[in-house]
PDB file of N, CA and C in Angstrom:
ATOM      1  N   MET H   1      46.543 -52.011  20.744  1.00 33.00           N
ATOM      2  CA  MET H   1      46.384 -51.158  19.603  1.00 33.00           C
ATOM      3  C   MET H   1      46.442 -49.291  19.937  1.00 33.00           C
ATOM      4  N   THR H   2      47.678 -48.954  19.325  1.00 33.00           N
ATOM      5  CA  THR H   2      47.786 -47.589  19.787  1.00 33.00           C
ATOM      6  C   THR H   2      46.911 -46.700  18.613  1.00 33.00           C
ATOM      7  N   ASP H   3      46.029 -45.704  19.254  1.00 36.00           N
ATOM      8  CA  ASP H   3      45.718 -44.451  17.877  1.00 36.00           C
ATOM      9  C   ASP H   3      46.550 -43.879  17.210  1.00 36.00           C
ATOM     10  N   ILE H   4      46.656 -43.666  16.216  1.00 35.00           N
ATOM     11  CA  ILE H   4      47.917 -42.905  15.846  1.00 35.00           C
ATOM     12  C   ILE H   4      47.758 -41.511  15.777  1.00 35.00           C
ATOM     13  N   THR H   5      46.821 -41.011  16.181  1.00 37.00           N
ATOM     14  CA  THR H   5      46.134 -39.507  16.913  1.00 37.00           C
ATOM     15  C   THR H   5      47.144 -39.267  18.385  1.00 37.00           C
ATOM     16  N   GLU H   6      46.917 -40.432  19.030  1.00 40.00           N
ATOM     17  CA  GLU H   6      47.733 -40.518  19.676  1.00 40.00           C
ATOM     18  C   GLU H   6      49.524 -40.517  20.290  1.00 40.00           C
ATOM     19  N   GLU H   7      49.674 -41.725  19.147  1.00 37.00           N
ATOM     20  CA  GLU H   7      51.084 -41.604  19.333  1.00 37.00           C
ATOM     21  C   GLU H   7      51.886 -40.714  18.037  1.00 37.00           C
ATOM     22  N   ARG H   8      51.432 -39.752  17.508  1.00 36.00           N
ATOM     23  CA  ARG H   8      52.105 -38.654  17.435  1.00 36.00           C
ATOM     24  C   ARG H   8      51.463 -37.444  17.847  1.00 36.00           C
ATOM     25  N   GLY H   9      50.768 -37.423  19.061  1.00 43.00           N
ATOM     26  CA  GLY H   9      50.124 -36.260  19.630  1.00 43.00           C
ATOM     27  C   GLY H   9      49.169 -35.122  18.762  1.00 43.00           C
ATOM     28  N   THR H  10      48.895 -35.993  17.954  1.00 49.00           N
ATOM     29  CA  THR H  10      48.054 -34.653  17.087  1.00 49.00           C
ATOM     30  C   THR H  10      46.864 -34.842  17.616  1.00 49.00           C
ATOM     31  N   ASP H  11      45.814 -33.632  17.782  1.00 55.00           N
ATOM     32  CA  ASP H  11      44.353 -34.241  18.218  1.00 55.00           C
ATOM     33  C   ASP H  11      43.488 -33.971  17.363  1.00 55.00           C
ATOM     34  N   MET H  12      43.265 -35.112  16.523  1.00 61.00           N
ATOM     35  CA  MET H  12      42.378 -35.196  15.539  1.00 61.00           C
ATOM     36  C   MET H  12      40.692 -35.441  15.928  1.00 61.00           C
ATOM     37  N   ALA H  13      39.896 -34.661  15.946  1.00 67.00           N
ATOM     38  CA  ALA H  13      38.165 -34.005  16.213  1.00 67.00           C
ATOM     39  C   ALA H  13      37.768 -34.940  15.752  1.00 67.00           C
ATOM     40  N   LEU H  14      37.330 -35.472  14.947  1.00 70.00           N
ATOM     41  CA  LEU H  14      36.734 -36.396  13.639  1.00 70.00           C
ATOM     42  C   LEU H  14      36.867 -37.736  14.596  1.00 70.00           C
ATOM     43  N   ASP H  15      35.723 -38.369  14.923  1.00 79.00           N
ATOM     44  CA  ASP H  15      35.688 -39.792  15.949  1.00 79.00           C
ATOM     45  C   ASP H  15      35.808 -41.118  15.120  1.00 79.00           C
ATOM     46  N   ARG H  16      36.116 -40.552  13.662  1.00 85.00           N
ATOM     47  CA  ARG H  16      36.001 -41.590  12.966  1.00 85.00           C
ATOM     48  C   ARG H  16      37.102 -41.490  11.855  1.00 85.00           C
ATOM     49  N   GLN H  17      37.601 -42.458  11.096  1.00 93.00           N
ATOM     50  CA  GLN H  17      38.355 -42.767   9.912  1.00 93.00           C
ATOM     51  C   GLN H  17      38.018 -41.594   8.558  1.00 93.00           C
ATOM     52  N   LEU H  18      38.621 -40.879   8.634  1.00 96.00           N
ATOM     53  CA  LEU H  18      38.402 -39.902   7.150  1.00 96.00           C
ATOM     54  C   LEU H  18      38.222 -40.589   6.183  1.00 96.00           C
ATOM     55  N   GLU H  19      37.323 -40.396   4.930  1.00 97.00           N
ATOM     56  CA  GLU H  19      37.262 -40.826   4.019  1.00 97.00           C
ATOM     57  C   GLU H  19      37.602 -40.016   3.118  1.00 97.00           C
ATOM     58  N   VAL H  20      39.003 -40.211   1.643  1.00 98.00           N
ATOM     59  CA  VAL H  20      39.379 -39.508   1.030  1.00 98.00           C
ATOM     60  C   VAL H  20      39.479 -39.838  -0.336  1.00 98.00           C
ATOM     61  N   LEU H  21      39.157 -39.031  -1.429  1.00 96.00           N
ATOM     62  CA  LEU H  21      39.101 -39.658  -2.318  1.00 96.00           C
ATOM     63  C   LEU H  21      40.422 -38.537  -3.450  1.00 96.00           C
ATOM     64  N   ALA H  22      40.945 -39.468  -4.026  1.00 95.00           N
ATOM     65  CA  ALA H  22      41.956 -39.316  -5.245  1.00 95.00           C
ATOM     66  C   ALA H  22      41.731 -39.214  -6.477  1.00 95.00           C
ATOM     67  N   VAL H  23      41.158 -38.382  -7.216  1.00 95.00           N
ATOM     68  CA  VAL H  23      40.408 -38.168  -7.950  1.00 95.00           C
ATOM     69  C   VAL H  23      41.055 -37.760  -9.609  1.00 95.00           C
ATOM     70  N   CYS H  24      41.053 -38.797 -10.823  1.00 90.00           N
ATOM     71  CA  CYS H  24      41.900 -38.266 -11.746  1.00 90.00           C
ATOM     72  C   CYS H  24      40.515 -38.506 -13.171  1.00 90.00           C
ATOM     73  N   GLY H  25      40.915 -38.153 -13.686  1.00 85.00           N
ATOM     74  CA  GLY H  25      40.018 -38.109 -15.331  1.00 85.00           C
ATOM     75  C   GLY H  25      40.009 -40.043 -15.593  1.00 85.00           C
ATOM     76  N   VAL H  26      40.665 -40.562 -15.590  1.00 84.00           N
ATOM     77  CA  VAL H  26      40.071 -41.954 -15.383  1.00 84.00           C
ATOM     78  C   VAL H  26      40.506 -43.017 -14.341  1.00 84.00           C
ATOM     79  N   GLY H  27      41.108 -42.459 -13.425  1.00 72.00           N
ATOM     80  CA  GLY H  27      41.471 -43.153 -11.910  1.00 72.00           C
ATOM     81  C   GLY H  27      42.273 -43.811 -11.810  1.00 72.00           C
ATOM     82  N   MET H  28      43.343 -43.848 -12.859  1.00 76.00           N
ATOM     83  CA  MET H  28      44.449 -44.908 -12.664  1.00 76.00           C
ATOM     84  C   MET H  28      46.015 -44.308 -12.195  1.00 76.00           C
ATOM     85  N   GLY H  29      46.926 -43.622 -13.124  1.00 86.00           N
ATOM     86  CA  GLY H  29      48.091 -43.598 -12.658  1.00 86.00           C
ATOM     87  C   GLY H  29      47.912 -42.046 -11.895  1.00 86.00           C
ATOM     88  N   THR H  30      47.356 -41.377 -12.491  1.00 89.00           N
ATOM     89  CA  THR H  30      47.248 -39.985 -11.786  1.00 89.00           C
ATOM     90  C   THR H  30      46.839 -39.747 -10.295  1.00 89.00           C
ATOM     91  N   SER H  31      45.949 -40.261 -10.488  1.00 91.00           N
ATOM     92  CA  SER H  31      45.542 -40.673  -8.953  1.00 91.00           C
ATOM     93  C   SER H  31      46.141 -41.460  -7.967  1.00 91.00           C
ATOM     94  N   LEU H  32      46.533 -42.758  -8.827  1.00 93.00           N
ATOM     95  CA  LEU H  32      47.325 -43.316  -7.557  1.00 93.00           C
ATOM     96  C   LEU H  32      48.596 -42.768  -7.443  1.00 93.00           C
ATOM     97  N   MET H  33      48.977 -42.007  -8.291  1.00 94.00           N
ATOM     98  CA  MET H  33      50.205 -41.236  -7.793  1.00 94.00           C
ATOM     99  C   MET H  33      49.514 -40.166  -6.104  1.00 94.00           C
ATOM    100  N   LEU H  34      49.039 -39.289  -6.766  1.00 94.00           N
ATOM    101  CA  LEU H  34      47.909 -38.597  -5.747  1.00 94.00           C
ATOM    102  C   LEU H  34      47.823 -39.232  -4.421  1.00 94.00           C
ATOM    103  N   LYS H  35      47.373 -40.469  -4.878  1.00 96.00           N
ATOM    104  CA  LYS H  35      47.127 -41.187  -3.886  1.00 96.00           C
ATOM    105  C   LYS H  35      47.697 -41.329  -2.448  1.00 96.00           C
ATOM    106  N   MET H  36      49.249 -42.073  -2.823  1.00 96.00           N
ATOM    107  CA  MET H  36      50.125 -42.406  -2.195  1.00 96.00           C
ATOM    108  C   MET H  36      50.579 -41.236  -1.049  1.00 96.00           C
ATOM    109  N   THR H  37      50.621 -39.929  -2.161  1.00 97.00           N
ATOM    110  CA  THR H  37      51.459 -38.195  -1.588  1.00 97.00           C
ATOM    111  C   THR H  37      50.291 -38.051  -0.493  1.00 97.00           C
ATOM    112  N   ALA H  38      48.979 -37.966  -0.599  1.00 97.00           N
ATOM    113  CA  ALA H  38      47.864 -38.198   0.488  1.00 97.00           C
ATOM    114  C   ALA H  38      48.360 -39.035   1.376  1.00 97.00           C
ATOM    115  N   GLU H  39      48.099 -40.093   1.395  1.00 98.00           N
ATOM    116  CA  GLU H  39      48.540 -40.861   1.955  1.00 98.00           C
ATOM    117  C   GLU H  39      49.532 -40.495   3.453  1.00 98.00           C
ATOM    118  N   ASP H  40      50.695 -40.353   2.916  1.00 97.00           N
ATOM    119  CA  ASP H  40      52.033 -39.834   3.318  1.00 97.00           C
ATOM    120  C   ASP H  40      51.741 -38.062   3.941  1.00 97.00           C
ATOM    121  N   ALA H  41      50.878 -37.632   3.016  1.00 97.00           N
ATOM    122  CA  ALA H  41      50.586 -36.022   4.341  1.00 97.00           C
ATOM    123  C   ALA H  41      49.868 -36.430   5.648  1.00 97.00           C
ATOM    124  N   LEU H  42      48.468 -37.195   5.225  1.00 97.00           N
ATOM    125  CA  LEU H  42      47.856 -37.834   6.484  1.00 97.00           C
ATOM    126  C   LEU H  42      48.546 -38.248   7.475  1.00 97.00           C
ATOM    127  N   ARG H  43      49.292 -38.978   7.062  1.00 96.00           N
ATOM    128  CA  ARG H  43      49.755 -39.986   8.488  1.00 96.00           C
ATOM    129  C   ARG H  43      51.082 -38.695   9.114  1.00 96.00           C
ATOM    130  N   SER H  44      51.389 -37.862   8.250  1.00 96.00           N
ATOM    131  CA  SER H  44      52.367 -37.088   8.489  1.00 96.00           C
ATOM    132  C   SER H  44      51.742 -35.781   9.643  1.00 96.00           C
ATOM    133  N   LEU H  45      50.462 -35.870   9.653  1.00 96.00           N
ATOM    134  CA  LEU H  45      49.563 -34.843  10.367  1.00 96.00           C
ATOM    135  C   LEU H  45      48.870 -35.835  11.278  1.00 96.00           C
ATOM    136  N   GLY H  46      49.141 -37.335  11.101  1.00 94.00           N
ATOM    137  CA  GLY H  46      48.754 -38.009  12.575  1.00 94.00           C
ATOM    138  C   GLY H  46      47.197 -38.054  11.959  1.00 94.00           C
ATOM    139  N   VAL H  47      46.479 -38.451  11.079  1.00 95.00           N
ATOM    140  CA  VAL H  47      44.979 -38.297  10.742  1.00 95.00           C
ATOM    141  C   VAL H  47      44.571 -39.847  10.015  1.00 95.00           C
ATOM    142  N   GLU H  48      44.131 -40.555  10.612  1.00 95.00           N
ATOM    143  CA  GLU H  48      43.741 -41.619  10.175  1.00 95.00           C
ATOM    144  C   GLU H  48      42.491 -41.768   9.143  1.00 95.00           C
ATOM    145  N   ALA H  49      43.305 -42.040   7.743  1.00 97.00           N
ATOM    146  CA  ALA H  49      42.140 -41.851   6.693  1.00 97.00           C
ATOM    147  C   ALA H  49      42.062 -42.984   6.082  1.00 97.00           C
ATOM    148  N   ARG H  50      41.031 -43.141   5.226  1.00 97.00           N
ATOM    149  CA  ARG H  50      41.260 -44.425   3.926  1.00 97.00           C
ATOM    150  C   ARG H  50      40.896 -43.309   2.767  1.00 97.00           C
ATOM    151  N   VAL H  51      42.334 -43.469   1.738  1.00 98.00           N
ATOM    152  CA  VAL H  51      42.535 -43.482   0.622  1.00 98.00           C
ATOM    153  C   VAL H  51      42.263 -43.850  -0.549  1.00 98.00           C
ATOM    154  N   GLU H  52      41.342 -43.490  -1.387  1.00 96.00           N
ATOM    155  CA  GLU H  52      40.994 -44.038  -2.303  1.00 96.00           C
ATOM    156  C   GLU H  52      41.144 -43.343  -3.623  1.00 96.00           C
ATOM    157  N   ASN H  53      41.764 -44.165  -4.319  1.00 95.00           N
ATOM    158  CA  ASN H  53      42.018 -43.323  -5.662  1.00 95.00           C
ATOM    159  C   ASN H  53      40.835 -44.070  -7.266  1.00 95.00           C
ATOM    160  N   THR H  54      40.305 -42.755  -7.649  1.00 94.00           N
ATOM    161  CA  THR H  54      38.969 -43.486  -8.165  1.00 94.00           C
ATOM    162  C   THR H  54      39.153 -42.258  -9.986  1.00 94.00           C
ATOM    163  N   ASP H  55      37.923 -42.708 -10.489  1.00 93.00           N
ATOM    164  CA  ASP H  55      37.865 -41.462 -11.747  1.00 93.00           C
ATOM    165  C   ASP H  55      36.575 -40.623 -11.358  1.00 93.00           C
ATOM    166  N   LEU H  56      36.473 -39.641 -12.024  1.00 92.00           N
ATOM    167  CA  LEU H  56      35.964 -38.896 -11.720  1.00 92.00           C
ATOM    168  C   LEU H  56      34.392 -39.030 -11.870  1.00 92.00           C
ATOM    169  N   SER H  57      33.851 -40.193 -12.700  1.00 92.00           N
ATOM    170  CA  SER H  57      32.927 -40.760 -12.967  1.00 92.00           C
ATOM    171  C   SER H  57      32.150 -41.592 -11.657  1.00 92.00           C
ATOM    172  N   THR H  58      32.924 -42.270 -11.123  1.00 94.00           N
ATOM    173  CA  THR H  58      32.916 -43.082  -9.995  1.00 94.00           C
ATOM    174  C   THR H  58      32.895 -42.493  -8.452  1.00 94.00           C
ATOM    175  N   ALA H  59      33.462 -40.994  -8.669  1.00 94.00           N
ATOM    176  CA  ALA H  59      33.363 -40.042  -7.925  1.00 94.00           C
ATOM    177  C   ALA H  59      32.337 -39.414  -7.144  1.00 94.00           C
ATOM    178  N   ARG H  60      31.359 -39.509  -8.286  1.00 93.00           N
ATOM    179  CA  ARG H  60      30.335 -38.471  -8.319  1.00 93.00           C
ATOM    180  C   ARG H  60      29.398 -39.396  -7.469  1.00 93.00           C
ATOM    181  N   GLY H  61      29.375 -40.843  -7.287  1.00 94.00           N
ATOM    182  CA  GLY H  61      28.426 -41.523  -6.450  1.00 94.00           C
ATOM    183  C   GLY H  61      28.797 -41.676  -5.329  1.00 94.00           C
ATOM    184  N   MET H  62      30.117 -41.149  -4.424  1.00 95.00           N
ATOM    185  CA  MET H  62      30.540 -41.250  -3.770  1.00 95.00           C
ATOM    186  C   MET H  62      30.382 -40.835  -2.412  1.00 95.00           C
ATOM    187  N   SER H  63      30.495 -40.617  -1.123  1.00 95.00           N
ATOM    188  CA  SER H  63      30.536 -39.770  -0.731  1.00 95.00           C
ATOM    189  C   SER H  63      31.651 -39.261   0.976  1.00 95.00           C
ATOM    190  N   PRO H  64      32.662 -39.179  -0.068  1.00 97.00           N
ATOM    191  CA  PRO H  64      33.439 -38.707   0.907  1.00 97.00           C
ATOM    192  C   PRO H  64      33.807 -37.566   1.379  1.00 97.00           C
ATOM    193  N   ASP H  65      34.639 -37.663   2.855  1.00 97.00           N
ATOM    194  CA  ASP H  65      34.796 -36.065   3.543  1.00 97.00           C
ATOM    195  C   ASP H  65      35.904 -35.254   2.445  1.00 97.00           C
ATOM    196  N   VAL H  66      36.461 -35.324   2.124  1.00 97.00           N
ATOM    197  CA  VAL H  66      37.636 -34.858   1.368  1.00 97.00           C
ATOM    198  C   VAL H  66      37.999 -35.538   0.345  1.00 97.00           C
ATOM    199  N   VAL H  67      38.054 -34.621  -1.142  1.00 97.00           N
ATOM    200  CA  VAL H  67      38.294 -35.007  -2.597  1.00 97.00           C
ATOM    201  C   VAL H  67      39.432 -34.105  -2.745  1.00 97.00           C
ATOM    202  N   ILE H  68      40.465 -34.918  -3.656  1.00 96.00           N
ATOM    203  CA  ILE H  68      41.732 -34.320  -3.881  1.00 96.00           C
ATOM    204  C   ILE H  68      41.768 -34.199  -5.286  1.00 96.00           C
ATOM    205  N   GLY H  69      42.015 -33.383  -5.811  1.00 94.00           N
ATOM    206  CA  GLY H  69      42.465 -33.434  -7.707  1.00 94.00           C
ATOM    207  C   GLY H  69      42.813 -32.482  -7.896  1.00 94.00           C
ATOM    208  N   GLN H  70      43.114 -32.367  -9.564  1.00 90.00           N
ATOM    209  CA  GLN H  70      43.380 -31.556 -10.502  1.00 90.00           C
ATOM    210  C   GLN H  70      42.003 -30.174 -10.488  1.00 90.00           C
ATOM    211  N   GLY H  71      42.150 -29.279 -10.419  1.00 88.00           N
ATOM    212  CA  GLY H  71      41.433 -28.238 -10.852  1.00 88.00           C
ATOM    213  C   GLY H  71      40.083 -28.404 -12.076  1.00 88.00           C
ATOM    214  N   MET H  72      40.775 -29.284 -13.204  1.00 88.00           N
ATOM    215  CA  MET H  72      39.690 -29.735 -14.384  1.00 88.00           C
ATOM    216  C   MET H  72      38.940 -30.338 -13.757  1.00 88.00           C
ATOM    217  N   HIS H  73      38.895 -31.418 -12.601  1.00 87.00           N
ATOM    218  CA  HIS H  73      38.353 -32.135 -11.933  1.00 87.00           C
ATOM    219  C   HIS H  73      37.180 -31.880 -11.142  1.00 87.00           C
ATOM    220  N   THR H  74      38.280 -31.263  -9.917  1.00 89.00           N
ATOM    221  CA  THR H  74      37.338 -30.273  -8.819  1.00 89.00           C
ATOM    222  C   THR H  74      36.362 -29.470  -8.609  1.00 89.00           C
ATOM    223  N   GLY H  75      36.724 -29.035 -10.146  1.00 87.00           N
ATOM    224  CA  GLY H  75      35.535 -28.064 -10.207  1.00 87.00           C
ATOM    225  C   GLY H  75      33.970 -28.689 -10.886  1.00 87.00           C
ATOM    226  N   GLU H  76      33.907 -29.813 -11.201  1.00 88.00           N
ATOM    227  CA  GLU H  76      32.944 -30.417 -11.564  1.00 88.00           C
ATOM    228  C   GLU H  76      32.532 -31.245 -10.516  1.00 88.00           C
ATOM    229  N   ILE H  77      33.148 -31.206  -9.313  1.00 90.00           N
ATOM    230  CA  ILE H  77      33.057 -32.238  -7.976  1.00 90.00           C
ATOM    231  C   ILE H  77      32.810 -31.145  -7.018  1.00 90.00           C
ATOM    232  N   ALA H  78      33.194 -30.042  -7.108  1.00 90.00           N
ATOM    233  CA  ALA H  78      32.997 -29.429  -5.858  1.00 90.00           C
ATOM    234  C   ALA H  78      32.188 -29.446  -4.502  1.00 90.00           C
ATOM    235  N   ASP H  79      30.724 -29.779  -4.803  1.00 92.00           N
ATOM    236  CA  ASP H  79      29.889 -30.184  -4.334  1.00 92.00           C
ATOM    237  C   ASP H  79      29.964 -31.758  -3.300  1.00 92.00           C
ATOM    238  N   LEU H  80      30.803 -32.111  -3.903  1.00 93.00           N
ATOM    239  CA  LEU H  80      30.729 -33.704  -3.594  1.00 93.00           C
ATOM    240  C   LEU H  80      31.076 -33.940  -2.550  1.00 93.00           C
ATOM    241  N   ALA H  81      32.163 -33.124  -1.645  1.00 96.00           N
ATOM    242  CA  ALA H  81      32.824 -33.337  -0.324  1.00 96.00           C
ATOM    243  C   ALA H  81      32.695 -32.309   0.907  1.00 96.00           C
ATOM    244  N   PRO H  82      32.741 -32.269   1.840  1.00 96.00           N
ATOM    245  CA  PRO H  82      32.842 -30.860   3.019  1.00 96.00           C
ATOM    246  C   PRO H  82      33.932 -30.057   2.428  1.00 96.00           C
ATOM    247  N   VAL H  83      35.165 -31.009   2.120  1.00 97.00           N
ATOM    248  CA  VAL H  83      36.902 -30.391   1.639  1.00 97.00           C
ATOM    249  C   VAL H  83      37.161 -30.852   0.507  1.00 97.00           C
ATOM    250  N   VAL H  84      37.047 -29.913  -0.258  1.00 96.00           N
ATOM    251  CA  VAL H  84      37.176 -30.135  -1.571  1.00 96.00           C
ATOM    252  C   VAL H  84      38.860 -29.321  -1.967  1.00 96.00           C
ATOM    253  N   ILE H  85      39.956 -30.130  -2.201  1.00 96.00           N
ATOM    254  CA  ILE H  85      41.394 -29.712  -2.736  1.00 96.00           C
ATOM    255  C   ILE H  85      41.847 -30.002  -4.291  1.00 96.00           C
ATOM    256  N   THR H  86      42.198 -28.446  -4.730  1.00 95.00           N
ATOM    257  CA  THR H  86      42.532 -28.648  -5.855  1.00 95.00           C
ATOM    258  C   THR H  86      44.007 -28.589  -5.838  1.00 95.00           C
ATOM    259  N   ILE H  87      44.941 -29.248  -6.603  1.00 93.00           N
ATOM    260  CA  ILE H  87      46.450 -29.413  -6.380  1.00 93.00           C
ATOM    261  C   ILE H  87      47.048 -29.775  -7.949  1.00 93.00           C
ATOM    262  N   SER H  88      48.158 -28.903  -8.051  1.00 90.00           N
ATOM    263  CA  SER H  88      48.772 -28.876  -9.307  1.00 90.00           C
ATOM    264  C   SER H  88      50.109 -29.165  -9.310  1.00 90.00           C
ATOM    265  N   ASP H  89      50.885 -30.199  -8.468  1.00 91.00           N
ATOM    266  CA  ASP H  89      51.612 -31.001  -8.008  1.00 91.00           C
ATOM    267  C   ASP H  89      51.603 -32.568  -7.074  1.00 91.00           C
ATOM    268  N   PHE H  90      51.056 -33.299  -8.106  1.00 87.00           N
ATOM    269  CA  PHE H  90      50.827 -34.392  -7.204  1.00 87.00           C
ATOM    270  C   PHE H  90      51.819 -35.159  -6.865  1.00 87.00           C
ATOM    271  N   LEU H  91      52.932 -34.791  -6.538  1.00 90.00           N
ATOM    272  CA  LEU H  91      53.829 -35.161  -5.289  1.00 90.00           C
ATOM    273  C   LEU H  91      54.499 -34.749  -4.580  1.00 90.00           C
ATOM    274  N   ASP H  92      53.824 -33.499  -4.524  1.00 95.00           N
ATOM    275  CA  ASP H  92      54.082 -32.307  -3.601  1.00 95.00           C
ATOM    276  C   ASP H  92      53.748 -32.418  -2.576  1.00 95.00           C
ATOM    277  N   LYS H  93      53.753 -33.471  -1.685  1.00 96.00           N
ATOM    278  CA  LYS H  93      53.556 -33.971  -0.154  1.00 96.00           C
ATOM    279  C   LYS H  93      53.042 -33.158   0.900  1.00 96.00           C
ATOM    280  N   ASP H  94      54.679 -31.725   0.794  1.00 97.00           N
ATOM    281  CA  ASP H  94      54.374 -30.708   1.759  1.00 97.00           C
ATOM    282  C   ASP H  94      53.590 -29.389   1.402  1.00 97.00           C
ATOM    283  N   GLY H  95      52.910 -29.534   0.333  1.00 96.00           N
ATOM    284  CA  GLY H  95      52.357 -28.649  -0.088  1.00 96.00           C
ATOM    285  C   GLY H  95      50.833 -29.348   0.059  1.00 96.00           C
ATOM    286  N   LEU H  96      50.549 -30.538  -0.098  1.00 97.00           N
ATOM    287  CA  LEU H  96      49.427 -31.238   0.334  1.00 97.00           C
ATOM    288  C   LEU H  96      49.379 -31.037   1.626  1.00 97.00           C
ATOM    289  N   GLU H  97      50.002 -31.737   2.505  1.00 97.00           N
ATOM    290  CA  GLU H  97      50.108 -31.231   3.991  1.00 97.00           C
ATOM    291  C   GLU H  97      49.422 -30.206   4.323  1.00 97.00           C
ATOM    292  N   ALA H  98      50.008 -28.863   3.991  1.00 97.00           N
ATOM    293  CA  ALA H  98      49.433 -27.415   3.988  1.00 97.00           C
ATOM    294  C   ALA H  98      48.295 -27.317   4.038  1.00 97.00           C
ATOM    295  N   GLN H  99      47.589 -27.429   2.822  1.00 97.00           N
ATOM    296  CA  GLN H  99      46.457 -27.459   2.627  1.00 97.00           C
ATOM    297  C   GLN H  99      45.728 -28.399   3.367  1.00 97.00           C
ATOM    298  N   LEU H 100      46.062 -29.552   3.554  1.00 97.00           N
ATOM    299  CA  LEU H 100      45.108 -30.647   4.591  1.00 97.00           C
ATOM    300  C   LEU H 100      45.014 -30.029   5.871  1.00 97.00           C
ATOM    301  N   ARG H 101      46.273 -29.613   6.272  1.00 97.00           N
ATOM    302  CA  ARG H 101      45.804 -28.953   7.918  1.00 97.00           C
ATOM    303  C   ARG H 101      44.991 -27.913   8.104  1.00 97.00           C
ATOM    304  N   GLU H 102      44.811 -26.535   7.116  1.00 97.00           N
ATOM    305  CA  GLU H 102      44.677 -25.886   6.725  1.00 97.00           C
ATOM    306  C   GLU H 102      42.828 -25.931   6.680  1.00 97.00           C
ATOM    307  N   ARG H 103      42.298 -26.847   5.701  1.00 97.00           N
ATOM    308  CA  ARG H 103      41.091 -27.507   5.748  1.00 97.00           C
ATOM    309  C   ARG H 103      40.697 -28.151   6.549  1.00 97.00           C
ATOM    310  N   LEU H 104      41.566 -28.851   7.255  1.00 97.00           N
ATOM    311  CA  LEU H 104      41.236 -29.720   8.114  1.00 97.00           C
ATOM    312  C   LEU H 104      40.489 -29.312   9.444  1.00 97.00           C
ATOM    313  N   THR H 105      41.496 -28.165  10.138  1.00 96.00           N
ATOM    314  CA  THR H 105      41.491 -27.549  10.927  1.00 96.00           C
ATOM    315  C   THR H 105      40.231 -26.472  11.038  1.00 96.00           C
ATOM    316  N   ALA H 106      39.757 -26.090   9.742  1.00 96.00           N
ATOM    317  CA  ALA H 106      38.491 -24.954   9.667  1.00 96.00           C
ATOM    318  C   ALA H 106      37.137 -25.929   9.644  1.00 96.00           C
ATOM    319  N   GLN H 107      37.858 -27.253   9.302  1.00 95.00           N
ATOM    320  CA  GLN H 107      36.472 -27.809   9.547  1.00 95.00           C
ATOM    321  C   GLN H 107      36.146 -28.534  10.901  1.00 95.00           C
ATOM    322  N   GLY H 108      36.713 -28.519  11.393  1.00 94.00           N
ATOM    323  CA  GLY H 108      37.102 -28.675  12.968  1.00 94.00           C
ATOM    324  C   GLY H 108      37.445 -30.328  13.564  1.00 94.00           C
ATOM    325  N   TRP H 109      38.173 -30.712  12.601  1.00 94.00           N
ATOM    326  CA  TRP H 109      38.257 -32.239  12.161  1.00 94.00           C
ATOM    327  C   TRP H 109      39.786 -32.603  12.885  1.00 94.00           C
ATOM    328  N   LEU H 110      40.834 -31.310  13.196  1.00 91.00           N
ATOM    329  CA  LEU H 110      42.037 -31.204  13.483  1.00 91.00           C
ATOM    330  C   LEU H 110      42.677 -30.343  14.402  1.00 91.00           C
ATOM    331  N   SER H 111      42.824 -30.651  15.582  1.00 83.00           N
ATOM    332  CA  SER H 111      43.280 -29.307  16.074  1.00 83.00           C
ATOM    333  C   SER H 111      44.489 -29.028  16.618  1.00 83.00           C
TER     334      SER H 111
END
């Protein structure tokens, strides 16, 4: 089995799968759309990640590497993960990909 980072030529400095949470108020519709957008963006970056969608209350008890959600939610859980990304368009894969690239690189997880 080929490592996705080798296959796409991306150098992922994290030695394990990235844990990502897509968060919304109820954890159903909006976070599911965001989960699918995040999976596409991460795949484009060559980053191996497990993306889960969840509600705000459940997210508070988790320990992800990255949290993605609307500002009304990420403001409440800003200290939950090393990387917290606020988005406004749940379907903007290119915008999310750019934010992920910048923030994961800053963490040293992507080079």
